[in-house]
Amino acid sequence: MGKLGKYSFGTGDRFEKEGRAQLKAVLKMKDLGVEVTPVWNKSNREHETVGTKPASTREEADKAVSALNYSGDYLVDADHINLENVDPYIPVSDFFTIDVADFIGKEALKNDKEEFLEFFQKYLKEFKIEGIKSKIAISEAQLKGMLNNFLFAMKKAGEVYDHIKAEKKEEFFTEVSIDEVEEPQSPVELFFILAALAFYKVPVNTIAPKFTGEFNKGVDYRGNLEQFQKEFEEDLLVLKFAKKEFGLPENLKLSVHSGSDKFSIYPIMQKLISKHDSGLHLKTAGTTWLEELIGLAESGGEAFDFAIDIYTEALERYDELTKDYVSVLSINHDKLPAADSFKNGNEFADALRHDQKSDAYNDNFRQLLHCAYKVAAEKKDFPKLLDKYRDKIEDNVTHNLFKRHLKPLFT
């Protein structure tokens, strides 16, 4: 409960056991003099997969805050919601990620286009966004493409926002997700999207655009770092301009989805948010589940046996587990180790832990196990093992978020 700070971090926790460990990482940042708002995010798909309800994420967050006597701001994110599934989240969430991917590319009604163009008229002439070298000149073809691709989707975002606002009297924060599409948005397209959100009166606080390169699950960014830097900086400049032009919230900032473990772009983002005095929101989820599995493997005995069982079943159910993540995976099946190749838990942990300096690290293995949380959710003894080997697991979760994520991003 509270405000959305300049820097915020999505502490996704699929099994809702690691809230305290995650909050410890945030408190370590506070010790360094950096305030980061923790935002416990969980999607409807994750709730359905592990058999939890929206209220349980709120309970986890509140419990962690109470256990550590945390007095800072914190939020609970109804992640990737739409009009069909948002209702159970409204009483227990104060951050809503509106996902409009299904509506991008669907054409708006003629009347909607005409009304928006009256609002957008001044930007059909050449204009300048401070910091971007080239002037913005929207061609007729560009305008037609943006109207057909994005206007209807932003109208749908407005419908979801209006529904939440009508039902929820307390303050809440809004993110719009446009990252789950094929192509990254250009600066002009991002500006158009923000204009459309303003037109439909969505006071968006964070926006998650699609960037160039691969944001695969649980592994580092793959792509052209120079191109990413150019896109990220231009997006920051577009947001700054759009806030002034459309009166959007002053705390509007970029959100990076599938943001965990993208270590090669953290220094770039850190440098640019410092340069432009900008905020940033970054979402994580699977990285915490993988630290749970690493902790179990390192604990040996029954816990290591459990980790091997999860991997064995993941290999057998490969197609089922990966089908929903095809666009964000790059697994070379031939490089997946045999389940019986691990002599002990440390070998398993070394292959799974995201340490690119280690010869043992296997990103194919890591990506598959990232998707295998469904298998763990089906095992009745999994929660008991998480409790039994709590100290090792918590240490891993805190270390991973603090050392590998928060510190490089925000200091």
mmCIF file of C-alpha atoms in Angstrom:
data_model
loop_
_atom_site.group_PDB
_atom_site.id
_atom_site.type_symbol
_atom_site.label_atom_id
_atom_site.label_comp_id
_atom_site.label_asym_id
_atom_site.label_seq_id
_atom_site.Cartn_x
_atom_site.Cartn_y
_atom_site.Cartn_z
ATOM 1 C CA MET A 1 0.000 0.000 0.000
ATOM 2 C CA GLY A 2 1.316 3.440 -0.779
ATOM 3 C CA LYS A 3 2.813 5.405 -3.627
ATOM 4 C CA LEU A 4 4.676 4.371 -6.741
ATOM 5 C CA GLY A 5 8.224 5.654 -6.295
ATOM 6 C CA LYS A 6 10.599 6.872 -8.963
ATOM 7 C CA TYR A 7 12.271 3.460 -8.975
ATOM 8 C CA SER A 8 10.107 0.368 -8.635
ATOM 9 C CA PHE A 9 10.689 -3.329 -8.998
ATOM 10 C CA GLY A 10 8.290 -6.141 -9.765
ATOM 11 C CA THR A 11 8.917 -8.877 -7.204
ATOM 12 C CA GLY A 12 7.034 -11.700 -8.875
ATOM 13 C CA ASP A 13 6.721 -14.762 -6.647
ATOM 14 C CA ARG A 14 4.797 -17.622 -8.195
ATOM 15 C CA PHE A 15 4.441 -19.722 -5.057
ATOM 16 C CA GLU A 16 4.092 -16.783 -2.645
ATOM 17 C CA LYS A 17 6.755 -18.009 -0.230
ATOM 18 C CA GLU A 18 9.534 -15.485 -0.860
ATOM 19 C CA GLY A 19 7.988 -12.124 0.004
ATOM 20 C CA ARG A 20 10.216 -11.674 3.030
ATOM 21 C CA ALA A 21 13.379 -12.644 1.121
ATOM 22 C CA GLN A 22 12.474 -10.264 -1.702
ATOM 23 C CA LEU A 23 11.759 -7.422 0.693
ATOM 24 C CA LYS A 24 15.148 -7.978 2.349
ATOM 25 C CA ALA A 25 16.753 -7.158 -1.012
ATOM 26 C CA VAL A 26 14.763 -3.907 -1.176
ATOM 27 C CA LEU A 27 15.880 -3.039 2.362
ATOM 28 C CA LYS A 28 19.502 -3.624 1.352
ATOM 29 C CA MET A 29 18.984 -0.989 -1.331
ATOM 30 C CA LYS A 30 17.589 1.354 1.285
ATOM 31 C CA ASP A 31 20.788 0.826 3.290
ATOM 32 C CA LEU A 32 22.639 2.105 0.225
ATOM 33 C CA GLY A 33 20.445 5.203 0.202
ATOM 34 C CA VAL A 34 18.249 4.123 -2.731
ATOM 35 C CA GLU A 35 14.468 3.886 -2.333
ATOM 36 C CA VAL A 36 12.873 1.220 -4.522
ATOM 37 C CA THR A 37 9.143 0.479 -4.365
ATOM 38 C CA PRO A 38 8.493 -3.272 -4.302
ATOM 39 C CA VAL A 39 5.527 -4.297 -6.445
ATOM 40 C CA TRP A 40 4.364 -7.870 -5.987
ATOM 41 C CA ASN A 41 3.162 -8.881 -9.453
ATOM 42 C CA LYS A 42 1.337 -12.039 -10.452
ATOM 43 C CA SER A 43 -0.590 -12.732 -13.639
ATOM 44 C CA ASN A 44 -3.916 -14.454 -14.037
ATOM 45 C CA ARG A 45 -2.163 -17.275 -15.920
ATOM 46 C CA GLU A 46 0.244 -17.786 -12.996
ATOM 47 C CA HIS A 47 -2.622 -17.872 -10.502
ATOM 48 C CA GLU A 48 -4.432 -20.467 -12.599
ATOM 49 C CA THR A 49 -1.284 -22.565 -13.052
ATOM 50 C CA VAL A 50 -0.379 -22.783 -9.365
ATOM 51 C CA GLY A 51 -3.945 -22.757 -8.021
ATOM 52 C CA THR A 52 -3.861 -19.481 -6.082
ATOM 53 C CA LYS A 53 -6.261 -16.535 -5.891
ATOM 54 C CA PRO A 54 -5.573 -12.778 -6.268
ATOM 55 C CA ALA A 55 -6.095 -12.201 -2.539
ATOM 56 C CA SER A 56 -3.185 -14.499 -1.691
ATOM 57 C CA THR A 57 -0.668 -12.145 -3.327
ATOM 58 C CA ARG A 58 -1.910 -9.302 -1.140
ATOM 59 C CA GLU A 59 -1.663 -11.561 1.914
ATOM 60 C CA GLU A 60 1.925 -12.460 1.035
ATOM 61 C CA ALA A 61 2.946 -8.826 0.597
ATOM 62 C CA ASP A 62 1.279 -7.704 3.835
ATOM 63 C CA LYS A 63 2.816 -10.609 5.736
ATOM 64 C CA ALA A 64 6.343 -9.792 4.506
ATOM 65 C CA VAL A 65 5.919 -6.107 5.347
ATOM 66 C CA SER A 66 4.725 -6.962 8.855
ATOM 67 C CA ALA A 67 7.471 -9.531 9.487
ATOM 68 C CA LEU A 68 10.245 -7.056 8.619
ATOM 69 C CA ASN A 69 8.579 -3.949 10.111
ATOM 70 C CA TYR A 70 8.836 -2.328 6.700
ATOM 71 C CA SER A 71 7.473 1.212 6.687
ATOM 72 C CA GLY A 72 7.990 2.127 3.034
ATOM 73 C CA ASP A 73 5.604 2.093 0.090
ATOM 74 C CA TYR A 74 4.662 -1.178 -1.557
ATOM 75 C CA LEU A 75 2.074 -2.260 -4.122
ATOM 76 C CA VAL A 76 0.354 -5.371 -5.472
ATOM 77 C CA ASP A 77 0.109 -5.681 -9.257
ATOM 78 C CA ALA A 78 -2.747 -7.444 -11.066
ATOM 79 C CA ASP A 79 -0.455 -8.377 -13.918
ATOM 80 C CA HIS A 80 -1.587 -8.789 -17.539
ATOM 81 C CA ILE A 81 -5.291 -8.348 -16.861
ATOM 82 C CA ASN A 82 -8.201 -7.456 -19.127
ATOM 83 C CA LEU A 83 -11.903 -6.756 -18.801
ATOM 84 C CA GLU A 84 -12.756 -10.464 -18.618
ATOM 85 C CA ASN A 85 -10.562 -11.348 -15.628
ATOM 86 C CA VAL A 86 -9.926 -8.132 -13.671
ATOM 87 C CA ASP A 87 -12.822 -8.223 -11.181
ATOM 88 C CA PRO A 88 -11.289 -10.540 -8.514
ATOM 89 C CA TYR A 89 -8.168 -8.332 -8.471
ATOM 90 C CA ILE A 90 -9.905 -5.009 -7.876
ATOM 91 C CA PRO A 91 -10.368 -5.280 -4.075
ATOM 92 C CA VAL A 92 -6.842 -6.563 -3.384
ATOM 93 C CA SER A 93 -4.624 -4.786 -5.937
ATOM 94 C CA ASP A 94 -3.455 -1.193 -6.212
ATOM 95 C CA PHE A 95 -1.419 -1.541 -9.418
ATOM 96 C CA PHE A 96 -3.027 -2.851 -12.619
ATOM 97 C CA THR A 97 -1.149 -3.933 -15.736
ATOM 98 C CA ILE A 98 -3.632 -3.655 -18.590
ATOM 99 C CA ASP A 99 -2.642 -5.995 -21.415
ATOM 100 C CA VAL A 100 -3.947 -4.918 -24.826
ATOM 101 C CA ALA A 101 -1.820 -7.226 -26.997
ATOM 102 C CA ASP A 102 -4.921 -9.065 -28.292
ATOM 103 C CA PHE A 103 -6.333 -5.823 -29.664
ATOM 104 C CA ILE A 104 -3.241 -4.415 -31.379
ATOM 105 C CA GLY A 105 -3.730 -4.627 -35.130
ATOM 106 C CA LYS A 106 -7.528 -4.492 -34.909
ATOM 107 C CA GLU A 107 -8.965 -1.501 -36.733
ATOM 108 C CA ALA A 108 -10.867 1.222 -34.895
ATOM 109 C CA LEU A 109 -14.274 2.429 -36.005
ATOM 110 C CA LYS A 110 -14.351 5.287 -38.511
ATOM 111 C CA ASN A 111 -16.027 7.635 -36.021
ATOM 112 C CA ASP A 112 -13.368 6.868 -33.373
ATOM 113 C CA LYS A 113 -10.623 7.675 -35.864
ATOM 114 C CA GLU A 114 -12.219 10.966 -36.809
ATOM 115 C CA GLU A 115 -12.667 12.072 -33.193
ATOM 116 C CA PHE A 116 -9.091 11.152 -32.305
ATOM 117 C CA LEU A 117 -7.687 12.987 -35.329
ATOM 118 C CA GLU A 118 -9.332 16.194 -34.126
ATOM 119 C CA PHE A 119 -7.443 15.748 -30.835
ATOM 120 C CA PHE A 120 -4.186 14.835 -32.621
ATOM 121 C CA GLN A 121 -4.386 17.425 -35.406
ATOM 122 C CA LYS A 122 -1.437 19.616 -34.355
ATOM 123 C CA TYR A 123 0.955 16.651 -34.520
ATOM 124 C CA LEU A 124 0.210 15.990 -38.169
ATOM 125 C CA LYS A 125 2.570 18.866 -38.882
ATOM 126 C CA GLU A 126 6.301 18.476 -38.389
ATOM 127 C CA PHE A 127 7.378 18.811 -34.749
ATOM 128 C CA LYS A 128 10.460 18.316 -32.598
ATOM 129 C CA ILE A 129 11.018 16.159 -29.519
ATOM 130 C CA GLU A 130 13.902 17.536 -27.511
ATOM 131 C CA GLY A 131 16.877 15.184 -27.561
ATOM 132 C CA ILE A 132 15.855 13.272 -30.699
ATOM 133 C CA LYS A 133 17.937 14.452 -33.656
ATOM 134 C CA SER A 134 15.403 14.148 -36.441
ATOM 135 C CA LYS A 135 12.195 16.124 -36.508
ATOM 136 C CA ILE A 136 9.006 14.077 -36.305
ATOM 137 C CA ALA A 137 7.075 14.152 -39.570
ATOM 138 C CA ILE A 138 4.175 11.694 -39.660
ATOM 139 C CA SER A 139 3.420 10.566 -43.192
ATOM 140 C CA GLU A 140 -0.070 9.657 -44.361
ATOM 141 C CA ALA A 141 0.950 6.000 -44.531
ATOM 142 C CA GLN A 142 2.390 6.106 -40.987
ATOM 143 C CA LEU A 143 -0.750 7.721 -39.638
ATOM 144 C CA LYS A 144 -3.000 5.163 -41.294
ATOM 145 C CA GLY A 145 -0.850 2.330 -39.940
ATOM 146 C CA MET A 146 -0.920 3.691 -36.381
ATOM 147 C CA LEU A 147 -4.658 4.334 -36.459
ATOM 148 C CA ASN A 148 -5.273 0.769 -37.611
ATOM 149 C CA ASN A 149 -2.754 -0.839 -35.252
ATOM 150 C CA PHE A 150 -3.078 1.029 -31.972
ATOM 151 C CA LEU A 151 -6.162 3.227 -31.588
ATOM 152 C CA PHE A 152 -8.666 0.436 -30.899
ATOM 153 C CA ALA A 153 -6.258 -1.211 -28.436
ATOM 154 C CA MET A 154 -5.919 2.011 -26.441
ATOM 155 C CA LYS A 155 -9.693 2.409 -26.415
ATOM 156 C CA LYS A 156 -9.884 -1.077 -24.854
ATOM 157 C CA ALA A 157 -7.276 -0.013 -22.274
ATOM 158 C CA GLY A 158 -9.543 2.930 -21.457
ATOM 159 C CA GLU A 159 -12.506 0.597 -20.955
ATOM 160 C CA VAL A 160 -10.542 -1.511 -18.473
ATOM 161 C CA TYR A 161 -9.292 1.577 -16.625
ATOM 162 C CA ASP A 162 -12.813 3.038 -16.427
ATOM 163 C CA HIS A 163 -14.161 -0.248 -15.071
ATOM 164 C CA ILE A 164 -11.507 -0.398 -12.340
ATOM 165 C CA LYS A 165 -12.033 3.253 -11.440
ATOM 166 C CA ALA A 166 -15.795 2.757 -11.122
ATOM 167 C CA GLU A 167 -15.314 -0.180 -8.742
ATOM 168 C CA LYS A 168 -12.294 0.961 -6.720
ATOM 169 C CA LYS A 169 -12.439 4.060 -4.562
ATOM 170 C CA GLU A 170 -8.848 3.850 -3.289
ATOM 171 C CA GLU A 171 -5.898 5.220 -5.243
ATOM 172 C CA PHE A 172 -4.342 2.844 -7.767
ATOM 173 C CA PHE A 173 -1.650 2.923 -10.425
ATOM 174 C CA THR A 174 -1.967 1.935 -14.059
ATOM 175 C CA GLU A 175 0.412 0.272 -16.474
ATOM 176 C CA VAL A 176 -0.330 -0.421 -20.125
ATOM 177 C CA SER A 177 1.494 -3.328 -21.686
ATOM 178 C CA ILE A 178 2.272 -3.206 -25.418
ATOM 179 C CA ASP A 179 5.333 -5.474 -25.374
ATOM 180 C CA GLU A 180 3.836 -8.809 -26.445
ATOM 181 C CA VAL A 181 3.856 -8.005 -30.162
ATOM 182 C CA GLU A 182 6.170 -8.890 -33.050
ATOM 183 C CA GLU A 183 7.871 -5.554 -33.761
ATOM 184 C CA PRO A 184 9.264 -2.855 -31.420
ATOM 185 C CA GLN A 185 7.432 0.468 -31.445
ATOM 186 C CA SER A 186 9.220 3.427 -33.009
ATOM 187 C CA PRO A 187 9.370 6.750 -31.103
ATOM 188 C CA VAL A 188 6.541 8.046 -33.315
ATOM 189 C CA GLU A 189 4.393 5.014 -32.531
ATOM 190 C CA LEU A 190 5.040 5.307 -28.800
ATOM 191 C CA PHE A 191 4.078 8.980 -28.959
ATOM 192 C CA PHE A 192 0.884 8.071 -30.826
ATOM 193 C CA ILE A 193 0.048 5.415 -28.201
ATOM 194 C CA LEU A 194 0.522 7.892 -25.355
ATOM 195 C CA ALA A 195 -1.612 10.418 -27.218
ATOM 196 C CA ALA A 196 -4.357 7.819 -27.597
ATOM 197 C CA LEU A 197 -4.189 6.940 -23.893
ATOM 198 C CA ALA A 198 -4.506 10.628 -23.054
ATOM 199 C CA PHE A 199 -7.441 10.909 -25.470
ATOM 200 C CA TYR A 200 -9.201 8.020 -23.725
ATOM 201 C CA LYS A 201 -8.346 9.568 -20.342
ATOM 202 C CA VAL A 202 -6.080 6.805 -19.053
ATOM 203 C CA PRO A 203 -3.640 8.372 -16.536
ATOM 204 C CA VAL A 204 -0.951 5.846 -17.316
ATOM 205 C CA ASN A 205 1.880 5.628 -14.748
ATOM 206 C CA THR A 206 4.054 3.055 -16.476
ATOM 207 C CA ILE A 207 4.153 1.810 -20.041
ATOM 208 C CA ALA A 208 5.820 -1.355 -21.275
ATOM 209 C CA PRO A 209 6.867 -1.002 -24.916
ATOM 210 C CA LYS A 210 8.395 -3.684 -27.099
ATOM 211 C CA PHE A 211 12.166 -3.256 -27.504
ATOM 212 C CA THR A 212 14.436 -4.644 -30.158
ATOM 213 C CA GLY A 213 16.257 -7.897 -29.389
ATOM 214 C CA GLU A 214 15.274 -11.051 -27.514
ATOM 215 C CA PHE A 215 13.869 -10.869 -23.973
ATOM 216 C CA ASN A 216 13.828 -14.606 -23.370
ATOM 217 C CA LYS A 217 12.687 -16.081 -20.080
ATOM 218 C CA GLY A 218 15.294 -16.222 -17.326
ATOM 219 C CA VAL A 219 18.363 -15.501 -19.453
ATOM 220 C CA ASP A 220 20.325 -12.480 -20.609
ATOM 221 C CA TYR A 221 19.274 -10.095 -23.349
ATOM 222 C CA ARG A 222 20.255 -11.105 -26.862
ATOM 223 C CA GLY A 223 20.516 -8.379 -29.433
ATOM 224 C CA ASN A 224 22.275 -5.243 -30.577
ATOM 225 C CA LEU A 225 23.189 -3.288 -27.443
ATOM 226 C CA GLU A 226 23.757 -0.053 -29.351
ATOM 227 C CA GLN A 227 20.326 -0.294 -30.948
ATOM 228 C CA PHE A 228 18.732 -1.056 -27.581
ATOM 229 C CA GLN A 229 20.466 1.968 -26.054
ATOM 230 C CA LYS A 230 19.181 4.205 -28.867
ATOM 231 C CA GLU A 231 15.610 2.910 -28.519
ATOM 232 C CA PHE A 232 15.579 3.109 -24.734
ATOM 233 C CA GLU A 233 16.860 6.692 -24.706
ATOM 234 C CA GLU A 234 14.425 7.802 -27.401
ATOM 235 C CA ASP A 235 11.565 6.232 -25.445
ATOM 236 C CA LEU A 236 12.621 8.171 -22.334
ATOM 237 C CA LEU A 237 12.581 11.378 -24.376
ATOM 238 C CA VAL A 238 9.156 10.590 -25.848
ATOM 239 C CA LEU A 239 7.720 10.048 -22.370
ATOM 240 C CA LYS A 240 9.147 13.327 -21.135
ATOM 241 C CA PHE A 241 7.639 15.170 -24.122
ATOM 242 C CA ALA A 242 4.259 13.410 -23.899
ATOM 243 C CA LYS A 243 3.885 14.247 -20.207
ATOM 244 C CA LYS A 244 4.100 17.951 -21.030
ATOM 245 C CA GLU A 245 1.947 17.775 -24.144
ATOM 246 C CA PHE A 246 -0.917 15.708 -22.756
ATOM 247 C CA GLY A 247 -0.810 16.334 -19.024
ATOM 248 C CA LEU A 248 -0.031 12.688 -18.278
ATOM 249 C CA PRO A 249 1.073 11.823 -14.722
ATOM 250 C CA GLU A 250 4.413 13.290 -13.710
ATOM 251 C CA ASN A 251 5.608 9.876 -12.539
ATOM 252 C CA LEU A 252 5.015 8.238 -15.952
ATOM 253 C CA LYS A 253 7.970 5.947 -16.645
ATOM 254 C CA LEU A 254 9.087 2.995 -18.735
ATOM 255 C CA SER A 255 8.405 -0.545 -17.602
ATOM 256 C CA VAL A 256 10.581 -3.420 -18.785
ATOM 257 C CA HIS A 257 8.835 -6.786 -18.951
ATOM 258 C CA SER A 258 10.659 -10.124 -18.790
ATOM 259 C CA GLY A 259 13.233 -7.888 -17.170
ATOM 260 C CA SER A 260 14.873 -10.364 -14.849
ATOM 261 C CA ASP A 261 18.350 -11.583 -15.743
ATOM 262 C CA LYS A 262 18.871 -9.106 -18.601
ATOM 263 C CA PHE A 263 22.239 -8.248 -17.117
ATOM 264 C CA SER A 264 23.888 -6.819 -20.248
ATOM 265 C CA ILE A 265 21.318 -4.015 -20.570
ATOM 266 C CA TYR A 266 21.214 -3.024 -16.888
ATOM 267 C CA PRO A 267 24.253 -0.713 -17.146
ATOM 268 C CA ILE A 268 22.716 0.930 -20.225
ATOM 269 C CA MET A 269 19.390 1.560 -18.487
ATOM 270 C CA GLN A 270 21.103 2.738 -15.314
ATOM 271 C CA LYS A 271 23.221 5.227 -17.231
ATOM 272 C CA LEU A 272 20.265 6.610 -19.187
ATOM 273 C CA ILE A 273 17.792 6.961 -16.308
ATOM 274 C CA SER A 274 20.536 8.827 -14.446
ATOM 275 C CA LYS A 275 21.293 11.024 -17.458
ATOM 276 C CA HIS A 276 17.630 11.978 -17.935
ATOM 277 C CA ASP A 277 16.605 11.885 -14.267
ATOM 278 C CA SER A 278 13.935 9.332 -15.181
ATOM 279 C CA GLY A 279 12.181 6.636 -13.225
ATOM 280 C CA LEU A 280 12.055 2.951 -14.145
ATOM 281 C CA HIS A 281 9.915 -0.077 -13.382
ATOM 282 C CA LEU A 282 11.282 -3.557 -14.043
ATOM 283 C CA LYS A 283 9.282 -6.766 -13.723
ATOM 284 C CA THR A 284 10.598 -10.113 -12.572
ATOM 285 C CA ALA A 285 8.905 -13.414 -11.769
ATOM 286 C CA GLY A 286 10.593 -16.632 -12.833
ATOM 287 C CA THR A 287 14.015 -15.696 -11.488
ATOM 288 C CA THR A 288 12.724 -16.188 -7.926
ATOM 289 C CA TRP A 289 11.237 -19.610 -8.702
ATOM 290 C CA LEU A 290 14.597 -20.673 -10.156
ATOM 291 C CA GLU A 291 16.383 -19.583 -6.968
ATOM 292 C CA GLU A 292 13.971 -21.778 -5.019
ATOM 293 C CA LEU A 293 14.937 -24.718 -7.202
ATOM 294 C CA ILE A 294 18.656 -23.918 -6.855
ATOM 295 C CA GLY A 295 18.273 -23.783 -3.075
ATOM 296 C CA LEU A 296 16.572 -27.166 -3.022
ATOM 297 C CA ALA A 297 19.274 -28.737 -5.203
ATOM 298 C CA GLU A 298 22.052 -27.321 -3.019
ATOM 299 C CA SER A 299 20.359 -28.720 0.082
ATOM 300 C CA GLY A 300 20.983 -32.263 -1.180
ATOM 301 C CA GLY A 301 19.142 -35.426 -0.212
ATOM 302 C CA GLU A 302 15.382 -35.378 -0.725
ATOM 303 C CA ALA A 303 15.476 -31.775 -1.918
ATOM 304 C CA PHE A 304 17.987 -32.586 -4.681
ATOM 305 C CA ASP A 305 15.907 -35.637 -5.620
ATOM 306 C CA PHE A 306 12.882 -33.380 -5.943
ATOM 307 C CA ALA A 307 14.796 -31.000 -8.264
ATOM 308 C CA ILE A 308 15.833 -33.940 -10.451
ATOM 309 C CA ASP A 309 12.236 -35.170 -10.573
ATOM 310 C CA ILE A 310 11.066 -31.734 -11.720
ATOM 311 C CA TYR A 311 13.646 -31.654 -14.499
ATOM 312 C CA THR A 312 12.963 -35.245 -15.580
ATOM 313 C CA GLU A 313 9.281 -34.470 -15.932
ATOM 314 C CA ALA A 314 10.028 -31.174 -17.681
ATOM 315 C CA LEU A 315 11.951 -33.072 -20.356
ATOM 316 C CA GLU A 316 9.043 -35.470 -20.802
ATOM 317 C CA ARG A 317 6.488 -32.627 -20.984
ATOM 318 C CA TYR A 318 8.647 -30.232 -23.010
ATOM 319 C CA ASP A 319 6.028 -29.279 -25.626
ATOM 320 C CA GLU A 320 3.270 -28.746 -23.066
ATOM 321 C CA LEU A 321 5.399 -26.575 -20.783
ATOM 322 C CA THR A 322 6.894 -24.379 -23.497
ATOM 323 C CA LYS A 323 3.896 -23.866 -25.803
ATOM 324 C CA ASP A 324 2.770 -20.632 -24.088
ATOM 325 C CA TYR A 325 6.288 -19.188 -24.141
ATOM 326 C CA VAL A 326 7.452 -19.977 -27.680
ATOM 327 C CA SER A 327 8.056 -16.315 -28.550
ATOM 328 C CA VAL A 328 10.266 -15.764 -25.480
ATOM 329 C CA LEU A 329 12.365 -18.939 -25.528
ATOM 330 C CA SER A 330 15.454 -19.948 -27.466
ATOM 331 C CA ILE A 331 16.227 -23.493 -26.348
ATOM 332 C CA ASN A 332 18.631 -25.753 -28.189
ATOM 333 C CA HIS A 333 17.162 -29.143 -27.344
ATOM 334 C CA ASP A 334 20.431 -30.902 -28.152
ATOM 335 C CA LYS A 335 22.182 -28.957 -25.384
ATOM 336 C CA LEU A 336 19.784 -29.960 -22.618
ATOM 337 C CA PRO A 337 21.659 -32.239 -20.186
ATOM 338 C CA ALA A 338 20.365 -35.702 -19.334
ATOM 339 C CA ALA A 339 18.673 -35.817 -15.938
ATOM 340 C CA ASP A 340 21.041 -38.534 -14.746
ATOM 341 C CA SER A 341 24.141 -36.490 -15.666
ATOM 342 C CA PHE A 342 24.102 -34.595 -12.358
ATOM 343 C CA LYS A 343 26.130 -36.368 -9.663
ATOM 344 C CA ASN A 344 24.968 -34.041 -6.889
ATOM 345 C CA GLY A 345 22.932 -30.954 -6.111
ATOM 346 C CA ASN A 346 25.819 -28.547 -6.525
ATOM 347 C CA GLU A 347 26.289 -29.633 -10.141
ATOM 348 C CA PHE A 348 22.577 -29.092 -10.764
ATOM 349 C CA ALA A 349 22.707 -25.668 -9.086
ATOM 350 C CA ASP A 350 25.803 -24.605 -11.028
ATOM 351 C CA ALA A 351 24.124 -25.451 -14.340
ATOM 352 C CA LEU A 352 20.997 -23.536 -13.367
ATOM 353 C CA ARG A 353 22.414 -20.458 -11.608
ATOM 354 C CA HIS A 354 22.743 -17.463 -13.925
ATOM 355 C CA ASP A 355 26.502 -17.018 -13.715
ATOM 356 C CA GLN A 356 27.808 -16.380 -17.205
ATOM 357 C CA LYS A 357 31.412 -16.670 -16.012
ATOM 358 C CA SER A 358 30.824 -20.281 -15.009
ATOM 359 C CA ASP A 359 31.548 -23.028 -17.537
ATOM 360 C CA ALA A 360 28.819 -25.086 -15.885
ATOM 361 C CA TYR A 361 26.024 -22.598 -16.614
ATOM 362 C CA ASN A 362 23.549 -23.844 -19.238
ATOM 363 C CA ASP A 363 21.007 -21.307 -20.473
ATOM 364 C CA ASN A 364 18.985 -23.980 -22.305
ATOM 365 C CA PHE A 365 18.553 -25.870 -19.030
ATOM 366 C CA ARG A 366 17.614 -22.619 -17.274
ATOM 367 C CA GLN A 367 14.975 -21.630 -19.842
ATOM 368 C CA LEU A 368 13.244 -25.006 -19.685
ATOM 369 C CA LEU A 369 13.148 -25.021 -15.897
ATOM 370 C CA HIS A 370 11.840 -21.465 -15.965
ATOM 371 C CA CYS A 371 8.718 -22.911 -17.630
ATOM 372 C CA ALA A 372 8.560 -25.943 -15.331
ATOM 373 C CA TYR A 373 6.992 -24.227 -12.336
ATOM 374 C CA LYS A 374 3.744 -25.860 -13.428
ATOM 375 C CA VAL A 375 5.271 -29.257 -12.610
ATOM 376 C CA ALA A 376 6.303 -28.098 -9.127
ATOM 377 C CA ALA A 377 2.802 -26.713 -8.527
ATOM 378 C CA GLU A 378 1.399 -30.212 -9.043
ATOM 379 C CA LYS A 379 3.617 -31.764 -6.351
ATOM 380 C CA LYS A 380 2.010 -31.929 -2.902
ATOM 381 C CA ASP A 381 5.364 -32.052 -1.094
ATOM 382 C CA PHE A 382 6.757 -28.903 -2.769
ATOM 383 C CA PRO A 383 5.432 -26.360 -0.205
ATOM 384 C CA LYS A 384 6.772 -28.519 2.637
ATOM 385 C CA LEU A 385 10.219 -28.636 1.046
ATOM 386 C CA LEU A 386 10.211 -24.856 0.576
ATOM 387 C CA ASP A 387 9.513 -24.494 4.289
ATOM 388 C CA LYS A 388 12.003 -27.148 5.379
ATOM 389 C CA TYR A 389 14.941 -25.650 3.443
ATOM 390 C CA ARG A 390 13.873 -22.048 4.003
ATOM 391 C CA ASP A 391 17.203 -20.531 5.117
ATOM 392 C CA LYS A 392 19.150 -21.643 2.033
ATOM 393 C CA ILE A 393 16.352 -20.625 -0.319
ATOM 394 C CA GLU A 394 15.828 -17.193 1.264
ATOM 395 C CA ASP A 395 19.549 -16.437 1.117
ATOM 396 C CA ASN A 396 19.558 -17.288 -2.585
ATOM 397 C CA VAL A 397 16.477 -15.200 -3.380
ATOM 398 C CA THR A 398 17.744 -12.122 -1.526
ATOM 399 C CA HIS A 399 21.239 -12.381 -3.015
ATOM 400 C CA ASN A 400 19.892 -12.817 -6.553
ATOM 401 C CA LEU A 401 17.578 -9.810 -6.443
ATOM 402 C CA PHE A 402 19.974 -7.515 -4.605
ATOM 403 C CA LYS A 403 23.343 -8.330 -6.178
ATOM 404 C CA ARG A 404 22.323 -9.270 -9.707
ATOM 405 C CA HIS A 405 19.277 -7.054 -10.256
ATOM 406 C CA LEU A 406 18.584 -4.112 -7.965
ATOM 407 C CA LYS A 407 22.125 -2.951 -7.323
ATOM 408 C CA PRO A 408 23.264 -2.880 -10.986
ATOM 409 C CA LEU A 409 19.998 -1.217 -12.050
ATOM 410 C CA PHE A 410 19.614 1.527 -9.493
ATOM 411 C CA THR A 411 23.100 2.385 -8.201
#
